[in-house]
GROMACS .gro file of C-alpha atoms in nm:
model
  477
    1UNK     CA    1   6.171   5.471   9.688
    2UNK     CA    2   6.163   5.776   9.464
    3UNK     CA    3   5.804   5.711   9.348
    4UNK     CA    4   5.676   5.755   9.704
    5UNK     CA    5   5.865   6.080   9.762
    6UNK     CA    6   5.807   6.443   9.673
    7UNK     CA    7   6.055   6.522   9.397
    8UNK     CA    8   6.281   6.827   9.445
    9UNK     CA    9   6.552   6.719   9.199
   10UNK     CA   10   6.472   6.999   8.954
   11UNK     CA   11   6.436   7.270   9.220
   12UNK     CA   12   6.738   7.485   9.305
   13UNK     CA   13   6.912   7.330   9.607
   14UNK     CA   14   7.244   7.393   9.782
   15UNK     CA   15   7.434   7.325  10.106
   16UNK     CA   16   7.626   7.564  10.332
   17UNK     CA   17   7.875   7.398  10.568
   18UNK     CA   18   8.219   7.449  10.724
   19UNK     CA   19   8.504   7.425  10.473
   20UNK     CA   20   8.636   7.104  10.635
   21UNK     CA   21   8.295   6.930  10.667
   22UNK     CA   22   8.276   6.569  10.550
   23UNK     CA   23   7.910   6.494  10.626
   24UNK     CA   24   7.637   6.722  10.493
   25UNK     CA   25   7.317   6.673  10.699
   26UNK     CA   26   7.115   6.956  10.554
   27UNK     CA   27   7.040   7.140  10.231
   28UNK     CA   28   6.814   7.433  10.141
   29UNK     CA   29   6.595   7.450   9.831
   30UNK     CA   30   6.443   7.772   9.703
   31UNK     CA   31   6.193   7.885   9.446
   32UNK     CA   32   5.965   8.183   9.390
   33UNK     CA   33   5.592   8.110   9.382
   34UNK     CA   34   5.337   8.270   9.149
   35UNK     CA   35   5.162   8.441   9.443
   36UNK     CA   36   5.477   8.638   9.533
   37UNK     CA   37   5.573   8.412   9.822
   38UNK     CA   38   5.875   8.181   9.843
   39UNK     CA   39   5.899   7.808   9.892
   40UNK     CA   40   6.192   7.720  10.120
   41UNK     CA   41   6.275   7.353  10.168
   42UNK     CA   42   6.487   7.237  10.463
   43UNK     CA   43   6.609   6.897  10.344
   44UNK     CA   44   6.769   6.661  10.596
   45UNK     CA   45   6.957   6.338  10.518
   46UNK     CA   46   6.709   6.049  10.547
   47UNK     CA   47   6.930   5.839  10.772
   48UNK     CA   48   6.647   5.628  10.914
   49UNK     CA   49   6.564   5.502  10.564
   50UNK     CA   50   6.894   5.313  10.579
   51UNK     CA   51   6.938   5.251  10.952
   52UNK     CA   52   6.661   5.022  11.074
   53UNK     CA   53   6.553   4.999  11.440
   54UNK     CA   54   6.724   4.717  11.627
   55UNK     CA   55   6.996   4.667  11.364
   56UNK     CA   56   7.360   4.644  11.473
   57UNK     CA   57   7.431   4.988  11.324
   58UNK     CA   58   7.127   5.136  11.504
   59UNK     CA   59   7.224   4.986  11.842
   60UNK     CA   60   7.579   5.120  11.809
   61UNK     CA   61   7.452   5.465  11.707
   62UNK     CA   62   7.217   5.463  12.008
   63UNK     CA   63   7.504   5.372  12.241
   64UNK     CA   64   7.730   5.645  12.101
   65UNK     CA   65   7.448   5.899  12.103
   66UNK     CA   66   7.646   6.154  11.905
   67UNK     CA   67   7.950   6.205  11.686
   68UNK     CA   68   8.250   6.351  11.868
   69UNK     CA   69   8.451   6.620  11.689
   70UNK     CA   70   8.804   6.633  11.829
   71UNK     CA   71   9.062   6.874  11.691
   72UNK     CA   72   9.249   6.619  11.481
   73UNK     CA   73   8.986   6.351  11.423
   74UNK     CA   74   8.617   6.270  11.426
   75UNK     CA   75   8.467   5.977  11.616
   76UNK     CA   76   8.147   5.933  11.411
   77UNK     CA   77   7.815   5.804  11.537
   78UNK     CA   78   7.754   5.617  11.211
   79UNK     CA   79   7.991   5.424  10.982
   80UNK     CA   80   8.177   5.647  10.736
   81UNK     CA   81   8.007   5.486  10.434
   82UNK     CA   82   7.675   5.613  10.566
   83UNK     CA   83   7.785   5.941  10.723
   84UNK     CA   84   8.016   6.073  10.452
   85UNK     CA   85   7.887   5.898  10.143
   86UNK     CA   86   7.544   5.736  10.119
   87UNK     CA   87   7.351   5.980  10.343
   88UNK     CA   88   7.565   6.290  10.296
   89UNK     CA   89   7.396   6.551  10.074
   90UNK     CA   90   7.688   6.589   9.834
   91UNK     CA   91   7.649   6.810   9.523
   92UNK     CA   92   7.527   6.662   9.194
   93UNK     CA   93   7.417   6.334   9.353
   94UNK     CA   94   7.058   6.217   9.400
   95UNK     CA   95   6.988   6.183   9.771
   96UNK     CA   96   6.694   6.067   9.981
   97UNK     CA   97   6.586   6.327  10.236
   98UNK     CA   98   6.329   6.401  10.505
   99UNK     CA   99   6.207   6.756  10.459
  100UNK     CA  100   6.027   7.047  10.620
  101UNK     CA  101   5.898   7.271  10.339
  102UNK     CA  102   5.770   7.621  10.411
  103UNK     CA  103   5.576   7.876  10.212
  104UNK     CA  104   5.705   8.212  10.334
  105UNK     CA  105   5.594   8.566  10.265
  106UNK     CA  106   5.859   8.831  10.179
  107UNK     CA  107   5.820   8.955  10.540
  108UNK     CA  108   5.934   8.616  10.675
  109UNK     CA  109   5.593   8.488  10.791
  110UNK     CA  110   5.522   8.118  10.744
  111UNK     CA  111   5.205   8.089  10.534
  112UNK     CA  112   5.209   7.710  10.505
  113UNK     CA  113   5.421   7.406  10.583
  114UNK     CA  114   5.461   7.044  10.476
  115UNK     CA  115   5.663   6.755  10.622
  116UNK     CA  116   5.753   6.436  10.442
  117UNK     CA  117   6.004   6.223  10.256
  118UNK     CA  118   6.168   6.371   9.947
  119UNK     CA  119   6.445   6.324   9.692
  120UNK     CA  120   6.688   6.606   9.604
  121UNK     CA  121   6.992   6.673   9.387
  122UNK     CA  122   7.207   6.952   9.534
  123UNK     CA  123   7.327   7.202   9.271
  124UNK     CA  124   7.607   7.363   9.468
  125UNK     CA  125   7.817   7.328   9.781
  126UNK     CA  126   7.900   7.650   9.968
  127UNK     CA  127   8.137   7.677  10.259
  128UNK     CA  128   8.052   7.952  10.509
  129UNK     CA  129   8.312   8.193  10.369
  130UNK     CA  130   8.181   8.149  10.014
  131UNK     CA  131   7.820   8.214  10.118
  132UNK     CA  132   7.936   8.510  10.329
  133UNK     CA  133   8.106   8.664  10.023
  134UNK     CA  134   7.778   8.642   9.828
  135UNK     CA  135   7.587   8.811  10.112
  136UNK     CA  136   7.845   9.087  10.157
  137UNK     CA  137   7.876   9.156   9.782
  138UNK     CA  138   7.498   9.184   9.745
  139UNK     CA  139   7.315   9.222   9.414
  140UNK     CA  140   7.620   9.357   9.230
  141UNK     CA  141   7.849   9.068   9.323
  142UNK     CA  142   7.989   8.830   9.061
  143UNK     CA  143   8.120   8.499   9.193
  144UNK     CA  144   8.308   8.229   9.010
  145UNK     CA  145   8.098   7.914   8.974
  146UNK     CA  146   7.793   8.075   9.139
  147UNK     CA  147   7.502   8.132   8.898
  148UNK     CA  148   7.277   8.439   8.916
  149UNK     CA  149   6.994   8.207   9.024
  150UNK     CA  150   7.193   8.072   9.322
  151UNK     CA  151   7.318   8.420   9.415
  152UNK     CA  152   6.960   8.559   9.413
  153UNK     CA  153   6.840   8.264   9.625
  154UNK     CA  154   7.113   8.320   9.887
  155UNK     CA  155   7.031   8.692   9.909
  156UNK     CA  156   6.655   8.631   9.950
  157UNK     CA  157   6.716   8.357  10.209
  158UNK     CA  158   6.950   8.593  10.395
  159UNK     CA  159   6.671   8.855  10.412
  160UNK     CA  160   6.418   8.598  10.533
  161UNK     CA  161   6.663   8.461  10.793
  162UNK     CA  162   6.732   8.815  10.920
  163UNK     CA  163   6.358   8.867  10.974
  164UNK     CA  164   6.327   8.530  11.155
  165UNK     CA  165   6.624   8.619  11.373
  166UNK     CA  166   6.490   8.964  11.459
  167UNK     CA  167   6.151   8.817  11.551
  168UNK     CA  168   6.315   8.548  11.767
  169UNK     CA  169   6.511   8.800  11.973
  170UNK     CA  170   6.203   9.022  12.004
  171UNK     CA  171   6.025   8.720  12.156
  172UNK     CA  172   6.290   8.682  12.427
  173UNK     CA  173   6.563   8.459  12.277
  174UNK     CA  174   6.904   8.505  12.440
  175UNK     CA  175   7.198   8.601  12.221
  176UNK     CA  176   7.485   8.376  12.331
  177UNK     CA  177   7.711   8.430  12.029
  178UNK     CA  178   8.028   8.282  12.179
  179UNK     CA  179   8.319   8.261  11.937
  180UNK     CA  180   8.433   7.905  11.874
  181UNK     CA  181   8.799   7.815  11.923
  182UNK     CA  182   8.957   7.665  11.612
  183UNK     CA  183   9.290   7.481  11.619
  184UNK     CA  184   9.453   7.423  11.281
  185UNK     CA  185   9.671   7.109  11.261
  186UNK     CA  186   9.916   6.993  10.995
  187UNK     CA  187   9.915   6.650  10.830
  188UNK     CA  188  10.088   6.501  11.137
  189UNK     CA  189   9.827   6.643  11.375
  190UNK     CA  190  10.057   6.914  11.514
  191UNK     CA  191   9.886   7.247  11.589
  192UNK     CA  192  10.008   7.529  11.365
  193UNK     CA  193   9.751   7.799  11.449
  194UNK     CA  194   9.488   7.881  11.713
  195UNK     CA  195   9.218   8.138  11.645
  196UNK     CA  196   8.859   8.235  11.723
  197UNK     CA  197   8.594   8.149  11.467
  198UNK     CA  198   8.332   8.424  11.460
  199UNK     CA  199   7.978   8.352  11.337
  200UNK     CA  200   7.858   8.578  11.056
  201UNK     CA  201   7.545   8.614  10.842
  202UNK     CA  202   7.607   8.292  10.645
  203UNK     CA  203   7.610   8.094  10.973
  204UNK     CA  204   7.297   8.274  11.088
  205UNK     CA  205   7.120   8.201  10.757
  206UNK     CA  206   7.157   7.826  10.807
  207UNK     CA  207   7.094   7.850  11.181
  208UNK     CA  208   6.761   8.031  11.143
  209UNK     CA  209   6.620   7.781  10.891
  210UNK     CA  210   6.735   7.487  11.102
  211UNK     CA  211   6.569   7.648  11.407
  212UNK     CA  212   6.251   7.702  11.203
  213UNK     CA  213   6.244   7.337  11.095
  214UNK     CA  214   6.317   7.207  11.447
  215UNK     CA  215   6.055   7.429  11.607
  216UNK     CA  216   5.789   7.358  11.343
  217UNK     CA  217   5.833   6.979  11.363
  218UNK     CA  218   5.802   6.990  11.744
  219UNK     CA  219   5.494   7.214  11.732
  220UNK     CA  220   5.335   7.000  11.459
  221UNK     CA  221   5.365   6.680  11.663
  222UNK     CA  222   5.297   6.831  12.006
  223UNK     CA  223   4.973   7.002  11.910
  224UNK     CA  224   4.848   6.735  11.671
  225UNK     CA  225   4.768   7.013  11.421
  226UNK     CA  226   4.846   7.023  11.052
  227UNK     CA  227   4.927   7.332  10.852
  228UNK     CA  228   4.995   7.565  11.145
  229UNK     CA  229   5.141   7.897  11.043
  230UNK     CA  230   5.423   8.053  11.239
  231UNK     CA  231   5.204   8.203  11.510
  232UNK     CA  232   5.299   8.011  11.827
  233UNK     CA  233   5.034   7.788  11.978
  234UNK     CA  234   4.981   7.905  12.335
  235UNK     CA  235   5.045   7.662  12.615
  236UNK     CA  236   5.248   7.348  12.599
  237UNK     CA  237   5.002   7.069  12.549
  238UNK     CA  238   5.130   6.734  12.429
  239UNK     CA  239   4.923   6.502  12.215
  240UNK     CA  240   5.178   6.231  12.138
  241UNK     CA  241   5.503   6.091  12.277
  242UNK     CA  242   5.790   6.285  12.123
  243UNK     CA  243   6.156   6.376  12.179
  244UNK     CA  244   6.197   6.741  12.276
  245UNK     CA  245   6.504   6.956  12.318
  246UNK     CA  246   6.424   7.157  12.630
  247UNK     CA  247   6.593   7.436  12.822
  248UNK     CA  248   6.462   7.529  13.166
  249UNK     CA  249   6.442   7.880  13.311
  250UNK     CA  250   6.754   7.994  13.501
  251UNK     CA  251   6.796   7.901  13.865
  252UNK     CA  252   6.695   8.219  14.058
  253UNK     CA  253   6.979   8.181  14.311
  254UNK     CA  254   7.243   8.146  14.038
  255UNK     CA  255   7.099   8.447  13.858
  256UNK     CA  256   7.104   8.654  14.179
  257UNK     CA  257   7.469   8.558  14.245
  258UNK     CA  258   7.558   8.651  13.888
  259UNK     CA  259   7.378   8.985  13.921
  260UNK     CA  260   7.564   9.060  14.246
  261UNK     CA  261   7.898   8.977  14.083
  262UNK     CA  262   7.859   9.200  13.775
  263UNK     CA  263   7.777   9.501  13.996
  264UNK     CA  264   8.151   9.513  14.070
  265UNK     CA  265   8.203   9.596  13.703
  266UNK     CA  266   7.930   9.860  13.703
  267UNK     CA  267   7.658   9.650  13.539
  268UNK     CA  268   7.301   9.588  13.652
  269UNK     CA  269   7.079   9.290  13.572
  270UNK     CA  270   6.705   9.258  13.636
  271UNK     CA  271   6.649   8.905  13.769
  272UNK     CA  272   6.276   8.911  13.846
  273UNK     CA  273   5.966   8.942  13.632
  274UNK     CA  274   5.843   8.762  13.322
  275UNK     CA  275   6.092   8.540  13.144
  276UNK     CA  276   6.103   8.766  12.835
  277UNK     CA  277   6.187   9.066  13.058
  278UNK     CA  278   6.478   8.877  13.218
  279UNK     CA  279   6.590   8.755  12.873
  280UNK     CA  280   6.588   9.112  12.741
  281UNK     CA  281   6.796   9.223  13.043
  282UNK     CA  282   7.052   8.947  12.977
  283UNK     CA  283   7.072   9.045  12.607
  284UNK     CA  284   7.118   9.408  12.703
  285UNK     CA  285   7.402   9.310  12.937
  286UNK     CA  286   7.571   9.099  12.667
  287UNK     CA  287   7.551   9.397  12.430
  288UNK     CA  288   7.706   9.626  12.693
  289UNK     CA  289   8.008   9.400  12.755
  290UNK     CA  290   8.087   9.346  12.384
  291UNK     CA  291   8.445   9.455  12.319
  292UNK     CA  292   8.521   9.516  12.689
  293UNK     CA  293   8.804   9.334  12.866
  294UNK     CA  294   8.556   9.158  13.095
  295UNK     CA  295   8.343   9.032  12.801
  296UNK     CA  296   8.462   8.671  12.803
  297UNK     CA  297   8.439   8.644  13.181
  298UNK     CA  298   8.084   8.782  13.203
  299UNK     CA  299   7.965   8.574  12.906
  300UNK     CA  300   8.110   8.260  13.067
  301UNK     CA  301   7.945   8.331  13.401
  302UNK     CA  302   7.615   8.416  13.229
  303UNK     CA  303   7.616   8.077  13.057
  304UNK     CA  304   7.695   7.905  13.388
  305UNK     CA  305   7.392   8.073  13.547
  306UNK     CA  306   7.168   7.912  13.283
  307UNK     CA  307   7.020   7.563  13.294
  308UNK     CA  308   7.163   7.302  13.056
  309UNK     CA  309   6.961   7.203  12.749
  310UNK     CA  310   6.862   6.835  12.749
  311UNK     CA  311   6.650   6.577  12.566
  312UNK     CA  312   6.325   6.456  12.720
  313UNK     CA  313   5.973   6.339  12.634
  314UNK     CA  314   5.830   6.601  12.875
  315UNK     CA  315   5.803   6.934  12.697
  316UNK     CA  316   5.877   7.245  12.905
  317UNK     CA  317   5.980   7.466  12.613
  318UNK     CA  318   6.320   7.614  12.533
  319UNK     CA  319   6.399   7.922  12.743
  320UNK     CA  320   6.717   8.027  12.560
  321UNK     CA  321   6.550   8.022  12.219
  322UNK     CA  322   6.213   8.151  12.350
  323UNK     CA  323   6.025   7.863  12.183
  324UNK     CA  324   5.729   7.682  12.339
  325UNK     CA  325   5.815   7.376  12.127
  326UNK     CA  326   6.158   7.266  12.010
  327UNK     CA  327   6.328   6.946  11.900
  328UNK     CA  328   6.635   6.830  11.705
  329UNK     CA  329   6.535   6.718  11.354
  330UNK     CA  330   6.818   6.855  11.139
  331UNK     CA  331   7.132   6.648  11.218
  332UNK     CA  332   7.055   6.272  11.210
  333UNK     CA  333   7.401   6.188  11.072
  334UNK     CA  334   7.563   6.304  11.396
  335UNK     CA  335   7.290   6.295  11.668
  336UNK     CA  336   7.080   5.996  11.770
  337UNK     CA  337   6.788   6.207  11.906
  338UNK     CA  338   6.736   6.339  11.552
  339UNK     CA  339   6.700   5.980  11.431
  340UNK     CA  340   6.437   5.920  11.702
  341UNK     CA  341   6.255   6.234  11.590
  342UNK     CA  342   6.257   6.117  11.227
  343UNK     CA  343   6.111   5.779  11.327
  344UNK     CA  344   5.840   5.929  11.546
  345UNK     CA  345   5.747   6.187  11.284
  346UNK     CA  346   5.724   5.909  11.022
  347UNK     CA  347   5.498   5.714  11.253
  348UNK     CA  348   5.266   6.009  11.313
  349UNK     CA  349   5.258   6.111  10.945
  350UNK     CA  350   5.205   5.767  10.791
  351UNK     CA  351   5.121   5.510  11.059
  352UNK     CA  352   4.855   5.678  11.273
  353UNK     CA  353   4.726   5.463  11.558
  354UNK     CA  354   5.050   5.293  11.660
  355UNK     CA  355   5.143   5.380  12.018
  356UNK     CA  356   5.501   5.403  12.142
  357UNK     CA  357   5.655   5.326  12.481
  358UNK     CA  358   5.712   5.669  12.640
  359UNK     CA  359   5.932   5.531  12.920
  360UNK     CA  360   6.158   5.364  12.667
  361UNK     CA  361   6.201   5.690  12.477
  362UNK     CA  362   6.268   5.878  12.802
  363UNK     CA  363   6.554   5.635  12.873
  364UNK     CA  364   6.696   5.697  12.526
  365UNK     CA  365   6.668   6.073  12.589
  366UNK     CA  366   6.855   6.054  12.920
  367UNK     CA  367   7.130   5.843  12.762
  368UNK     CA  368   7.159   6.087  12.468
  369UNK     CA  369   7.185   6.384  12.707
  370UNK     CA  370   7.461   6.204  12.903
  371UNK     CA  371   7.654   6.120  12.586
  372UNK     CA  372   7.621   6.478  12.463
  373UNK     CA  373   7.782   6.604  12.787
  374UNK     CA  374   8.058   6.346  12.756
  375UNK     CA  375   8.125   6.446  12.393
  376UNK     CA  376   8.132   6.817  12.485
  377UNK     CA  377   8.386   6.746  12.762
  378UNK     CA  378   8.602   6.544  12.523
  379UNK     CA  379   8.588   6.821  12.262
  380UNK     CA  380   8.690   7.086  12.520
  381UNK     CA  381   8.973   6.864  12.646
  382UNK     CA  382   9.090   6.808  12.287
  383UNK     CA  383   9.106   7.185  12.222
  384UNK     CA  384   9.284   7.244  12.555
  385UNK     CA  385   9.539   6.970  12.477
  386UNK     CA  386   9.618   7.117  12.134
  387UNK     CA  387   9.640   7.469  12.279
  388UNK     CA  388   9.898   7.350  12.532
  389UNK     CA  389  10.085   7.166  12.256
  390UNK     CA  390  10.080   7.482  12.045
  391UNK     CA  391  10.214   7.698  12.330
  392UNK     CA  392  10.483   7.441  12.421
  393UNK     CA  393  10.680   7.570  12.119
  394UNK     CA  394  10.649   7.927  12.246
  395UNK     CA  395  10.815   7.899  12.588
  396UNK     CA  396  10.956   8.233  12.705
  397UNK     CA  397  10.737   8.437  12.471
  398UNK     CA  398  10.539   8.730  12.613
  399UNK     CA  399  10.165   8.787  12.565
  400UNK     CA  400   9.897   9.028  12.686
  401UNK     CA  401   9.601   8.873  12.863
  402UNK     CA  402   9.310   8.918  13.101
  403UNK     CA  403   9.254   8.751  13.440
  404UNK     CA  404   8.980   8.497  13.369
  405UNK     CA  405   8.967   8.320  13.704
  406UNK     CA  406   9.099   8.356  14.059
  407UNK     CA  407   9.145   8.076  14.314
  408UNK     CA  408   9.342   8.034  14.635
  409UNK     CA  409   9.614   7.850  14.440
  410UNK     CA  410   9.657   8.086  14.145
  411UNK     CA  411   9.540   8.339  13.889
  412UNK     CA  412   9.403   8.215  13.555
  413UNK     CA  413   9.490   8.435  13.259
  414UNK     CA  414   9.341   8.417  12.909
  415UNK     CA  415   9.568   8.542  12.631
  416UNK     CA  416   9.416   8.808  12.405
  417UNK     CA  417   9.581   8.679  12.087
  418UNK     CA  418   9.463   8.317  12.083
  419UNK     CA  419   9.238   8.274  12.391
  420UNK     CA  420   9.467   8.007  12.541
  421UNK     CA  421   9.428   7.998  12.918
  422UNK     CA  422   9.702   7.932  13.172
  423UNK     CA  423   9.773   7.993  13.538
  424UNK     CA  424  10.018   8.196  13.745
  425UNK     CA  425  10.061   7.991  14.066
  426UNK     CA  426  10.030   8.202  14.383
  427UNK     CA  427  10.364   8.062  14.502
  428UNK     CA  428  10.532   8.239  14.206
  429UNK     CA  429  10.408   8.581  14.326
  430UNK     CA  430  10.702   8.636  14.560
  431UNK     CA  431  10.668   9.012  14.624
  432UNK     CA  432  10.411   8.957  14.902
  433UNK     CA  433  10.199   8.695  15.078
  434UNK     CA  434   9.872   8.683  14.880
  435UNK     CA  435   9.537   8.579  15.026
  436UNK     CA  436   9.227   8.474  14.836
  437UNK     CA  437   8.921   8.701  14.870
  438UNK     CA  438   8.648   8.468  14.744
  439UNK     CA  439   8.367   8.721  14.771
  440UNK     CA  440   8.542   8.978  14.551
  441UNK     CA  441   8.703   8.731  14.308
  442UNK     CA  442   9.056   8.852  14.377
  443UNK     CA  443   9.378   8.786  14.565
  444UNK     CA  444   9.521   9.058  14.787
  445UNK     CA  445   9.876   9.112  14.913
  446UNK     CA  446   9.876   9.105  15.295
  447UNK     CA  447  10.136   9.381  15.332
  448UNK     CA  448  10.120   9.584  15.011
  449UNK     CA  449   9.744   9.557  14.954
  450UNK     CA  450   9.814   9.483  14.588
  451UNK     CA  451   9.514   9.317  14.418
  452UNK     CA  452   9.478   9.085  14.124
  453UNK     CA  453   9.109   9.077  14.026
  454UNK     CA  454   8.893   8.914  13.761
  455UNK     CA  455   8.904   9.117  13.440
  456UNK     CA  456   9.240   9.285  13.517
  457UNK     CA  457   9.485   9.310  13.226
  458UNK     CA  458   9.826   9.144  13.266
  459UNK     CA  459  10.135   9.078  13.057
  460UNK     CA  460  10.264   8.726  13.104
  461UNK     CA  461  10.544   8.500  12.987
  462UNK     CA  462  10.499   8.132  12.894
  463UNK     CA  463  10.688   7.952  13.173
  464UNK     CA  464  10.593   7.583  13.149
  465UNK     CA  465  10.364   7.343  12.963
  466UNK     CA  466  10.233   7.005  13.076
  467UNK     CA  467  10.061   6.806  12.800
  468UNK     CA  468   9.958   6.519  13.030
  469UNK     CA  469   9.769   6.755  13.262
  470UNK     CA  470   9.674   6.990  12.974
  471UNK     CA  471   9.815   7.280  13.179
  472UNK     CA  472   9.989   7.604  13.091
  473UNK     CA  473  10.192   7.787  13.355
  474UNK     CA  474  10.257   8.158  13.316
  475UNK     CA  475  10.468   8.404  13.509
  476UNK     CA  476  10.440   8.781  13.525
  477UNK     CA  477  10.645   8.950  13.253
   0.00000   0.00000   0.00000
């Protein structure tokens, strides 16, 4: 196996993952070249070397489509021996990988690229906080267990990633940086803390190189070209059957409705014109609402006005990322489409001439998209359940919050402290008879004219919790 692979075992390599990660899909290698450029390797666990098409493990992975990450457990796509051990890119262990290797200039331009099977030996395992400390400390930082060589590599990669990120947003990518809710549980699975996880530069570093690998693999296969630089190939021609990750342009009606709604908060949104003009307007809006009480509400509604990203063999580009070509290559331990991409890329690199059944792959894509939606729903329900469980021990306590939704049966309030959402039933507002004004997203007292509107600040008391229904009931404090 090793003889047929490009050998990266003696090249500086490390992983950056969440602190509680068990499976490490991806690693980065780094070295300076004699011409002043850098070689950056994006090394991905070579899952398809072990999981053969049609095998029992492959069929089960295909059926599951994805790993599911619940608050207190993981339902993996692959058996643990593969996911956490054999394939996982653990430090100081030789691992087989499938890699996208880039020659990059100091200005972040891709001067050359190579795809193929490799072998690595990761020198160090960062969690996001550890990598963030290196970035924030800069050149002068001294970190226990982190060599000068690794520190220098992280700092250069951070600079390159920043340039990639800047270029991406200049091209029309949309900046949906939604904080992720994190529920901390004890050894018995009981929630002990709920907080927002904010993405920082260390997250962006990994994200940008994964995006670069995903985009480059898709462009490489779609255009049938080898050695393309990072200048996008115009148009969206397709040479071979492939699995794309696509994101359609927003529905004009949804965008118009969203634009009409935000006018109530004093914001304007351009909804017509070229896609990059609309994208820039959305980014400008998201910048304006940062730190405002209506931020979460407007971000949520903005996302709802967008199309959903899906898998398909028909490439239409990725609107949200502003890429003409995009796929998922970087997480085969936890996503079946990435395994399909690895197999197709192998076929086109080494077995030219063999055709594939496009309809069959389209069916796999549809199933994977369905399973992804199912997994996302389960993950949201898991977080909601644990939030309710967490608040069930805080009955009677008072919190500040913001009205996050209004219906004819109640007002939804999101707490500022931990982003848990609950409802004040209309029947509990006994100072008047309240009617729902759907057009203005509010309820209004018939006699007093008192209004409760989206984005209004409220102080509430935890009145009741229902774990079975995953519901929190509040009352006005």
